[in-house]
Structure formats: structure tokens, C-alpha cells
mmCIF file of C-alpha atoms in Angstrom:
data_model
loop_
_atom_site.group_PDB
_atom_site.id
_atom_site.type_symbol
_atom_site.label_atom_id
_atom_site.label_comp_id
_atom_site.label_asym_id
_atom_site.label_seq_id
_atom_site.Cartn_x
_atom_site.Cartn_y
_atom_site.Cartn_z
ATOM 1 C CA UNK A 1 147.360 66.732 90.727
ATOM 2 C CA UNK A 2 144.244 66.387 89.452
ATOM 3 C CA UNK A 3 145.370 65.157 86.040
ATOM 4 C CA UNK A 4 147.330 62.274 88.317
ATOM 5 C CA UNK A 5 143.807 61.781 90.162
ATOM 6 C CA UNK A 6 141.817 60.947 86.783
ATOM 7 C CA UNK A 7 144.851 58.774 85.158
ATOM 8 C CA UNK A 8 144.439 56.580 88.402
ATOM 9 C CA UNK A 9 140.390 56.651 88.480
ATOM 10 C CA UNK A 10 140.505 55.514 84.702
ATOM 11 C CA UNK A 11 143.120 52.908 85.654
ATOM 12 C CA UNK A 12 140.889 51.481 88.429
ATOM 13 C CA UNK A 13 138.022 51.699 85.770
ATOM 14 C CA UNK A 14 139.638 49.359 83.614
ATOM 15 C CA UNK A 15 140.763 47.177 86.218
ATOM 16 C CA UNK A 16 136.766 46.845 86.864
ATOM 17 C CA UNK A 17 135.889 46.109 83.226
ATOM 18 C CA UNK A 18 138.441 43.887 82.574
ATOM 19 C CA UNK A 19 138.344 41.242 86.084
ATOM 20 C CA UNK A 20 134.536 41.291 84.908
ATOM 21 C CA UNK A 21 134.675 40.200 81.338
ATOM 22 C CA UNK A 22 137.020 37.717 82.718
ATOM 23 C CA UNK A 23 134.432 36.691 85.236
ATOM 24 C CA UNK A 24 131.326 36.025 82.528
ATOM 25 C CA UNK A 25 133.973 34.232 80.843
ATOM 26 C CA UNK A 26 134.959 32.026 83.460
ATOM 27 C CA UNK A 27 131.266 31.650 84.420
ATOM 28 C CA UNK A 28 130.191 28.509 82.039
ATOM 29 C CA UNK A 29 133.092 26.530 82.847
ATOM 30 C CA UNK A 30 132.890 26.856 86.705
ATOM 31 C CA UNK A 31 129.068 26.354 86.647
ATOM 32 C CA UNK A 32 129.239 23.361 84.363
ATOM 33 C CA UNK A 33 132.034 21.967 87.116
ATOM 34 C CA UNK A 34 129.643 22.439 89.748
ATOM 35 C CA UNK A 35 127.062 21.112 87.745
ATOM 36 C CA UNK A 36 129.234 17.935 87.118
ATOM 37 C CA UNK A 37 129.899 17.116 91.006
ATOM 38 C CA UNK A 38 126.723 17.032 92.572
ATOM 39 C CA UNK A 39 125.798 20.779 92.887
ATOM 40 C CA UNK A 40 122.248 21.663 92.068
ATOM 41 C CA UNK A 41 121.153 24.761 89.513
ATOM 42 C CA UNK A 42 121.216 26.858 92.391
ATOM 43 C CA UNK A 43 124.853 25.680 93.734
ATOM 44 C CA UNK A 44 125.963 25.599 90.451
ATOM 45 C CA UNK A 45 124.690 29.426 89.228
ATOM 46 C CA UNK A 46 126.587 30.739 92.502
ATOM 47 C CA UNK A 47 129.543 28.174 92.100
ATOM 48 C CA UNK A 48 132.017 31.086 90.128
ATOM 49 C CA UNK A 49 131.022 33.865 92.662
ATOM 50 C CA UNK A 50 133.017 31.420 95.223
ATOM 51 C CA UNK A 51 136.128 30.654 93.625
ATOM 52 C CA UNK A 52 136.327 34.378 90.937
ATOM 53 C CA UNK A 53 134.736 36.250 93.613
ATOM 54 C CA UNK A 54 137.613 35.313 96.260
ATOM 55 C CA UNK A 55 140.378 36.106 93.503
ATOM 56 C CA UNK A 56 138.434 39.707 93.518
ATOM 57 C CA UNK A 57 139.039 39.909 96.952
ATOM 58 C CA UNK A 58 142.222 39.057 98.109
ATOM 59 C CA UNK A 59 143.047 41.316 95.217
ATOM 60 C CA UNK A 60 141.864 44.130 96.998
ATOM 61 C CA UNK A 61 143.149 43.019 100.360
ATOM 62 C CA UNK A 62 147.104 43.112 98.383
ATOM 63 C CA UNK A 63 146.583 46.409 97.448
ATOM 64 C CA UNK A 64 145.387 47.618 101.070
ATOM 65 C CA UNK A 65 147.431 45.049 103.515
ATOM 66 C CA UNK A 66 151.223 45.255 103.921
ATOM 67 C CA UNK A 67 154.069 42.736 104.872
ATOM 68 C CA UNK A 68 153.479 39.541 105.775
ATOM 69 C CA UNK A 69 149.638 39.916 105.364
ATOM 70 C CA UNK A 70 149.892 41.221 102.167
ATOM 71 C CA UNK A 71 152.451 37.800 101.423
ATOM 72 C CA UNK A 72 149.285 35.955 102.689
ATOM 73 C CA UNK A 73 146.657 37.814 100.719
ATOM 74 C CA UNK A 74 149.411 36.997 97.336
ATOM 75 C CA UNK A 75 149.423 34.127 97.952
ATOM 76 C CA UNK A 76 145.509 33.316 98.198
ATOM 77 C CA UNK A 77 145.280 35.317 95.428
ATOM 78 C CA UNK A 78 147.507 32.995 93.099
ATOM 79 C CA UNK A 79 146.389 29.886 94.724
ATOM 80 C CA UNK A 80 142.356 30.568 93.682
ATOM 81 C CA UNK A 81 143.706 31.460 90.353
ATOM 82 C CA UNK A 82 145.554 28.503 89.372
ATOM 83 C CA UNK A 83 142.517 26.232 90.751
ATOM 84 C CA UNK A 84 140.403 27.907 88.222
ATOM 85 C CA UNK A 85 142.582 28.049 85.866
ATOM 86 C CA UNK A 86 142.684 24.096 85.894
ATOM 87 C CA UNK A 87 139.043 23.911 86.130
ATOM 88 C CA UNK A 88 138.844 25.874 83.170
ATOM 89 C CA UNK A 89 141.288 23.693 81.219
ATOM 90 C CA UNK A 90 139.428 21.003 82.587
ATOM 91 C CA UNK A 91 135.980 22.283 80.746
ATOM 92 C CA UNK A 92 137.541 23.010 77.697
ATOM 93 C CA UNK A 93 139.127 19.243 77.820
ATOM 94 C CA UNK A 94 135.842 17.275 78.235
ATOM 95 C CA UNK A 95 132.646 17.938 75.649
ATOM 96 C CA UNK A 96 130.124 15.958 78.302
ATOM 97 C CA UNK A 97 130.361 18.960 80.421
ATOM 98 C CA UNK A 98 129.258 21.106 77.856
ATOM 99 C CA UNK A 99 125.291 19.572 78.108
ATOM 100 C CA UNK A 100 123.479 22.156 80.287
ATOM 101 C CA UNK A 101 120.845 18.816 81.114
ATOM 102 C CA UNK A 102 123.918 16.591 82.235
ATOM 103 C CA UNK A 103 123.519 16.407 86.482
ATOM 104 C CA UNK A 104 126.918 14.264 86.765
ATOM 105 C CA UNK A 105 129.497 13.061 84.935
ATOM 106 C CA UNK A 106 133.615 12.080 85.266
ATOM 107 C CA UNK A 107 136.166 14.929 84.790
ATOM 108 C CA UNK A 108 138.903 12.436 84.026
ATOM 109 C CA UNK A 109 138.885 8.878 83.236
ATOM 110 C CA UNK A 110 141.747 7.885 85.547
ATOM 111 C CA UNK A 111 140.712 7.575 88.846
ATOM 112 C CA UNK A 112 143.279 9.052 90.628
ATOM 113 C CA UNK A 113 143.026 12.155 88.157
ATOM 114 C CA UNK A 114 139.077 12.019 88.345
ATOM 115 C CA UNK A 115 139.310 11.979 92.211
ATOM 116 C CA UNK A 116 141.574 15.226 92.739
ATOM 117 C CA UNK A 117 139.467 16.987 90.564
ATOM 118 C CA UNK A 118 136.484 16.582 92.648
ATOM 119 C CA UNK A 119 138.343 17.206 95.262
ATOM 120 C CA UNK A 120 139.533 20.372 94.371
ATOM 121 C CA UNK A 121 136.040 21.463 93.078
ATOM 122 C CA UNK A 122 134.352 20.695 96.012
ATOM 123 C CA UNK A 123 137.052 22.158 98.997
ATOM 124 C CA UNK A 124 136.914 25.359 97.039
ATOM 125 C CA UNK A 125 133.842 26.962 98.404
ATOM 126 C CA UNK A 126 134.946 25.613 101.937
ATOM 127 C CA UNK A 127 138.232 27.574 101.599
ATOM 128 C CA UNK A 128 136.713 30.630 100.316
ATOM 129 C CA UNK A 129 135.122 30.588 103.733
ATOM 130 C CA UNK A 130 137.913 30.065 105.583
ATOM 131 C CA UNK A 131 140.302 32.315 103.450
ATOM 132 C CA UNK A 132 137.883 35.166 102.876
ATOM 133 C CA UNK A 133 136.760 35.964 106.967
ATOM 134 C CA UNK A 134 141.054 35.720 107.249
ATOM 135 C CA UNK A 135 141.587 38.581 104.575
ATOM 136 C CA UNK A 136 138.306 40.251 105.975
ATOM 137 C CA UNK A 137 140.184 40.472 109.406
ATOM 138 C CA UNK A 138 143.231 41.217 108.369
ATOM 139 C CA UNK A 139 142.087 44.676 105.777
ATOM 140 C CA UNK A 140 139.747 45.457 109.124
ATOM 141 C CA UNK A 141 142.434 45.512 111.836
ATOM 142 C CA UNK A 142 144.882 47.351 109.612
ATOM 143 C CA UNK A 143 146.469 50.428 110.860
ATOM 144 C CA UNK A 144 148.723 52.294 107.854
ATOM 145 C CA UNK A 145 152.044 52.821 109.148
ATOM 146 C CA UNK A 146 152.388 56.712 110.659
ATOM 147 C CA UNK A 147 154.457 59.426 107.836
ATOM 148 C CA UNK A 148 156.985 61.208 109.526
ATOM 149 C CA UNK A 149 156.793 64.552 110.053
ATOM 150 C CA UNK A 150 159.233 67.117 108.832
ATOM 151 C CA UNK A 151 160.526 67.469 112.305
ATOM 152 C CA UNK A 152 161.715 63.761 112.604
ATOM 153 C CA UNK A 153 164.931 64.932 111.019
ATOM 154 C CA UNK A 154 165.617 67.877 113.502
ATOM 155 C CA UNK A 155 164.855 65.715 116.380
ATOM 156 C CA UNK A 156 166.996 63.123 114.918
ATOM 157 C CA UNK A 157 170.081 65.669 114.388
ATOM 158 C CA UNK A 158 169.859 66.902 118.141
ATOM 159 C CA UNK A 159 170.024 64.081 119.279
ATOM 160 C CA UNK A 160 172.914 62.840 117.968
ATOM 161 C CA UNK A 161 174.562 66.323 118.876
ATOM 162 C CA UNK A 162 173.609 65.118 122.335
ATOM 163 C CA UNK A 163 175.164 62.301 121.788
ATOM 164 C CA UNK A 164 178.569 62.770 120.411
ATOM 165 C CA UNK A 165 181.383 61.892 122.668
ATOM 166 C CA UNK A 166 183.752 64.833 123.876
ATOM 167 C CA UNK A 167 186.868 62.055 123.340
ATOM 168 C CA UNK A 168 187.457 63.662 119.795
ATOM 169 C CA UNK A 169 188.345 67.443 121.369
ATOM 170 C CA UNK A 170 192.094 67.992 120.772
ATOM 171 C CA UNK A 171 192.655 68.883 124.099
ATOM 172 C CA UNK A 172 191.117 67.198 127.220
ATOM 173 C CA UNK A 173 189.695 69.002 129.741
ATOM 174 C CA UNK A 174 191.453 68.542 133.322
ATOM 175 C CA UNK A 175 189.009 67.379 135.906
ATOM 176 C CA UNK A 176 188.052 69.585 138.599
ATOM 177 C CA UNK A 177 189.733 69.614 142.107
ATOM 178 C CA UNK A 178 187.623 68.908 144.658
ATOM 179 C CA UNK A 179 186.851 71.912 147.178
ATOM 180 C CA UNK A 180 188.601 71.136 150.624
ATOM 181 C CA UNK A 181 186.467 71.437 153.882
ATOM 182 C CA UNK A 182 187.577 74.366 155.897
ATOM 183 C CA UNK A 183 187.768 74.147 159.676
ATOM 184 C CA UNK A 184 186.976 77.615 161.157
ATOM 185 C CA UNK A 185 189.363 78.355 164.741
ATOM 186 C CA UNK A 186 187.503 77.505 167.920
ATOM 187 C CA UNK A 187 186.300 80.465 169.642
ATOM 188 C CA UNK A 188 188.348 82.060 172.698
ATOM 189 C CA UNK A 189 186.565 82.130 175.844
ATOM 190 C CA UNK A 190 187.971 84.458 178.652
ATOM 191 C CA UNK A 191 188.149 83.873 182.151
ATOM 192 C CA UNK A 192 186.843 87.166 184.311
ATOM 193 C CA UNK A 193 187.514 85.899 187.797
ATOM 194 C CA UNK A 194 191.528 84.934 187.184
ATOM 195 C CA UNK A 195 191.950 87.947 185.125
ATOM 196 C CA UNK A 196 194.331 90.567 187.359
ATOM 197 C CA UNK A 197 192.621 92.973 189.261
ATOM 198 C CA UNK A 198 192.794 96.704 188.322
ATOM 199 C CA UNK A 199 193.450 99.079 191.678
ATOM 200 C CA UNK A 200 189.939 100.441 190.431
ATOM 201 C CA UNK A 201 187.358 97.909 190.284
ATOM 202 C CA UNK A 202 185.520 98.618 186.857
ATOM 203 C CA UNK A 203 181.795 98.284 186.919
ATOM 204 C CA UNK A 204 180.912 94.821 186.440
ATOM 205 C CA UNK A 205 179.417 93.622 182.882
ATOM 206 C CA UNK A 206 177.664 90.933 181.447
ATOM 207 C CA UNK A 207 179.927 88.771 179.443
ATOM 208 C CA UNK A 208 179.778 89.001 175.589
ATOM 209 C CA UNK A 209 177.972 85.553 174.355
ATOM 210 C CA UNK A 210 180.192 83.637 173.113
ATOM 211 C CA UNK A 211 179.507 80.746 170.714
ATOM 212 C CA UNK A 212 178.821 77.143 171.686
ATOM 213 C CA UNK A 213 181.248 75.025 170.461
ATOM 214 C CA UNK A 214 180.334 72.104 167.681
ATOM 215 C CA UNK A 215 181.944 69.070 167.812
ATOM 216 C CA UNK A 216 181.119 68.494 163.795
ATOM 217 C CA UNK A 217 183.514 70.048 161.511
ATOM 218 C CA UNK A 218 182.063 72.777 159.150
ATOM 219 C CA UNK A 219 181.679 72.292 155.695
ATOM 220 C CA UNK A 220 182.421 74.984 152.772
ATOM 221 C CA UNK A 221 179.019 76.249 151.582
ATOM 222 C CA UNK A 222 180.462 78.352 148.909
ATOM 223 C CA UNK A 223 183.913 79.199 147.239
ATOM 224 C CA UNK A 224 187.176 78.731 149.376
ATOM 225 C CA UNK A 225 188.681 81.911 149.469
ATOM 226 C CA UNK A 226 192.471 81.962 148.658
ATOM 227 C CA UNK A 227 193.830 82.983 152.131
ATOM 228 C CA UNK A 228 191.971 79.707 152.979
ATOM 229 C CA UNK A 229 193.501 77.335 150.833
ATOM 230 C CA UNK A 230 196.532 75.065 151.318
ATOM 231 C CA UNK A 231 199.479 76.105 149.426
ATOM 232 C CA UNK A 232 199.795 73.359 146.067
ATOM 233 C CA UNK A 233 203.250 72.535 145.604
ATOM 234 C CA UNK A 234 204.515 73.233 141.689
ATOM 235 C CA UNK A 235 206.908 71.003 140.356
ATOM 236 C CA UNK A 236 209.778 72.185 138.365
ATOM 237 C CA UNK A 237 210.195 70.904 134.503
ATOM 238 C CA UNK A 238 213.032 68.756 135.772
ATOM 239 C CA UNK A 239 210.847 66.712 138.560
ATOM 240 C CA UNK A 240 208.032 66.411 135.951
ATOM 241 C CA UNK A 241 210.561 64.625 133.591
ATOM 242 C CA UNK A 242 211.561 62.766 136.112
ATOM 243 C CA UNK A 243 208.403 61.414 137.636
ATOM 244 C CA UNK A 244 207.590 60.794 133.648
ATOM 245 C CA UNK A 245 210.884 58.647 132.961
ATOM 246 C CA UNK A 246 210.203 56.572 135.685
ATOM 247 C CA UNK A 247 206.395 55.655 135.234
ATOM 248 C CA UNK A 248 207.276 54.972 131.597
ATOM 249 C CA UNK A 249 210.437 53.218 131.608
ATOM 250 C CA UNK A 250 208.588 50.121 130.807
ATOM 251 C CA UNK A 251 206.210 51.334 128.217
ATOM 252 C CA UNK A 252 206.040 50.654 124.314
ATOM 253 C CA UNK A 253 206.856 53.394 122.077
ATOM 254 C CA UNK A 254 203.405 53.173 120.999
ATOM 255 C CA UNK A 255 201.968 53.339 124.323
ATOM 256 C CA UNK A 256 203.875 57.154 125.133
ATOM 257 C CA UNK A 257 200.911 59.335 124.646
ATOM 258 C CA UNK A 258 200.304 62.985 125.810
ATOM 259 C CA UNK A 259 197.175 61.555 127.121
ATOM 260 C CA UNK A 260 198.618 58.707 129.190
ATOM 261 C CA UNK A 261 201.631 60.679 130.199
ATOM 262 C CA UNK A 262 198.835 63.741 131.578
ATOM 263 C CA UNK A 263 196.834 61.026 133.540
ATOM 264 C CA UNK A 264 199.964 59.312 134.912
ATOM 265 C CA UNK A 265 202.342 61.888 135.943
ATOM 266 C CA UNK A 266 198.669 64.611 136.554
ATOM 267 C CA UNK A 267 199.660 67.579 134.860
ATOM 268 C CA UNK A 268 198.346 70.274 132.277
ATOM 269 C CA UNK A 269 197.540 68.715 128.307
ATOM 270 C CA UNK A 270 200.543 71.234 127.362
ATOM 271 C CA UNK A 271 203.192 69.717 130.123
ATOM 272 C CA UNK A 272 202.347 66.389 129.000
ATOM 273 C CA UNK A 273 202.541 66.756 125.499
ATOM 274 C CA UNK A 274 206.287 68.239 126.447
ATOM 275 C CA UNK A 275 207.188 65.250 128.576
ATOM 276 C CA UNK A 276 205.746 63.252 125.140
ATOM 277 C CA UNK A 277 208.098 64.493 122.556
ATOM 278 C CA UNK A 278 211.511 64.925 124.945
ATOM 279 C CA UNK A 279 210.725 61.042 125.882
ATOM 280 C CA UNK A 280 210.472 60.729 122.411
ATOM 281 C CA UNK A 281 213.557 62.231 121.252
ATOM 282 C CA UNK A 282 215.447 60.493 123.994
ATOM 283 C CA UNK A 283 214.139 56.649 122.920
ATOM 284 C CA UNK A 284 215.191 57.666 119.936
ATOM 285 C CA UNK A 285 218.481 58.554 120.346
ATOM 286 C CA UNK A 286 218.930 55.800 122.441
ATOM 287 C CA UNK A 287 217.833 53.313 119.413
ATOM 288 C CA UNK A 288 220.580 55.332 116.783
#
């Protein structure tokens, strides 16, 4: 690790060394451009700190930014360096620039040619302004994207467990009958003055309490015991063919499943995969 830390501090070294060689080199044609528009000795000495010094810049704002900002910052970045690559060709093209004492002179002696030059010199410094505060904001307002943690993937896996669909289970689980409500037997009341009277009279009682009766049904709070429960008529093997003949009778062979013979006819997964294949066999006898 620490061998990896110094090859990258020497790389970044060099990067240093070299982007300022290439700056002093730079320096005498951009000042002498400067020099050649109008700018003064002062304007002129600052002149390649504007248009190098942005190139430095959105430099480091590509290696920082990401996405479309660091498109933007590219793209400043390779802008700046064409216009001073041209400026520099320019320099190199015409001698009279060359005279430190010369305050003004053409760069080209077309017209059109002379007047894009000087237009390019001169809206340089105005977009290093407006370029420079952009790539400013942008590197200041940047937020690195988040690394996952090692338990992404472990979330991730549960919840697709969560998610999986019980369709693929070979066998479908029946739903659940619903309980029945259960209606308990009114209460008997007796009558004590039409009851027959005994040769002794008995001493006479209070009467048990009996229970008011409800007009609302009860409901089942728990599990219906079996004595409760109303008998569920079973169908024979023969009825169940039956009922399964005539709901399919107009069906496609392709369309006689276990699964749509269970929900149609409402049987057990094995019963309807029964009914299945002796439909089966039949259609196909029929077709021979």
C-alpha cells in the first residue's frame, strides 16, 4: 500500500513539473498577444495566468467532478487549450510580435482573420470568469457517491427471498375453509305456576336465573369443535369424473391442467391431477 501511495505522489509530482514548464513556455507568446491587442504591461504579464491558469483548473475539477459535470469541466478544459494553442501558432507565425517595445500591431492581414483573433484574445479572460466560478461551484457542491457496504448484498438476497412467488411449488396449497358461525340453542325457561301440583306442596324456591335471550347470533371465537360442524358431503371418484367431463367438454387439450381441473371441479392437487390424465387418455382414444 504504501509502495502504491508513493508511485501516485511521484505521478502527481510530475504532473506539477511538467503543466509548469509548459506554462513558462506558453508565457511569451500569450503575453506578447496581450501585448498586441491593447493590454498594458500589467494586463499583459497576467494575460497567461487567465487562459493556462483555467486549463490548470478545470483539470483538477475532471479529476474530482463526475458525470455530466465532469463532461462540462472536459470540455472547458479542451476548449482553453485549443484557444492557446492557436494563439501560440499565431506568435510563432508573425515576427512583429516578437518586439517586447511593440504596444499594437495586426495578428493577420485579412481582416476577417485579423478580427477573430482579437476576438478570441480578448473574450478569453471574460470566459475564464465565467467558466472558472462554474467549475468552482460545481467541485464545492460535490458529494462522492456513497460505497456500499458489505451488507448491501445480504439485504439484497432477502429480499428477493421475500419476494419470490409461491406459483413455482409443485403442488398448490388448497385455500382454507372458512370457519362457520355456530348458533348456540336458546335457553329453556320453565313455567312454575302451570307445572302439576305435588299432593305435598314443596317449599317454595327462587327460580334458577336463567339467561336473557340475544337477538344477535353468536359468533365462533375459537375452533369449531367437530360435534359442531355440518357434515361435508364426499364425492365418489365416479361423480368427480363426472362433474370434470362436463366442465371440460369444451376445453383445448392444452387447456386440461391439474391446476384448472382442481379450481373448477374444487378438489385435492392429487384428485385433480387423476381427473387430468383419465381425461387425457380418454381424448386420446377418442382421436385414434
Amino acid at each position: 500500500m504504501s509502495l502504491h501511495r508513493k508511485g501516485r505522489a511521484a505521478l502527481v509530482l510530475a504532473l506539477v513539473a511538467v503543466v509548469a514548464m509548459a506554462f513558462r513556455v506558453s508565457w511569451n507568446a500569450l503575453r506578447d498577444i496581450a501585448n498586441a491587442v491593447g493590454a498594458d504591461n500589467t494586463a499583459a504579464t497576467l494575460y497567461p495566468f487567465v487562459v493556462d491558469g483555467l486549463m490548470a483548473l478545470a483539470l483538477v475539477a475532471t479529476l474530482v467532478l463526475a458525470g455530466r459535470d465532469r463532461t462540462f469541466a472536459l470540455r472547458v478544459l479542451g476548449t482553453y487549450t485549443l484557444a492557446s494553442l492557436v494563439l501560440n501558432y499565431v506568435h510563432g507565425l508573425v515576427p512583429k510580435l516578437h518586439d517586447a517595445q511593440l504596444d499594437w500591431t495586426r495578428l493577420a492581414d485579412w481582416d476577417p482573420a485579423n478580427w477573430a483573433l482579437v476576438l478570441l484574445a480578448t473574450s478569453l479572460p471574460v470566459g475564464s470568469i465565467y467558466f472558472g466560478s462554474d467549475l468552482v461551484a460545481k467541485v464545492l457542491h460535490h458529494r462522492p457517491a456513497p460505497i456500499p457496504g458489505p451488507d448491501a448484498n445480504a439485504e439484497e438476497s432477502t429480499e428477493t427471498l421475500r419476494n419470490r412467488s409461491t406459483a413455482d411449488l409443485p403442488v398448490s396449497t388448497p385455500a382454507p375453509a372458512p370457519a362457520l358461525p355456530v348458533r348456540m340453542p336458546d335457553p329453556v325457561t320453565v313455567d312454575f305456576l302451570k307445572s302439576t301440583p305435588l299432593a305435598k306442596p314443596l317449599p317454595t324456591r327462587a327460580p334458577a336465573p336463567v339467561a336473557a335471550e340475544s337477538t344477535r347470533p353468536r359468533r365462533a371465537t375459537g375452533r369449531v369443535p367437530e360435534v359442531a360442524r355440518s357434515p361435508k358431503p364426499r364425492r365418489t371418484p365416479a361423480q368427480l369424473l363426472n362433474e370434470a367431463r362436463t366442465a371440460t367438454a369444451d376445453w383445448s387439450d392444452e387447456r386440461i391442467t391439474a391446476e384448472g381441473i382442481r379450481k373448477t371441479v374444487r378438489t385435492s392437487p392429487a384428485n385433480a391431477r387423476m381427473l387430468r390424465d383419465t381425461l387425457t387418455a380418454e381424448r386420446a382414444a377418442k382421436s385414434v
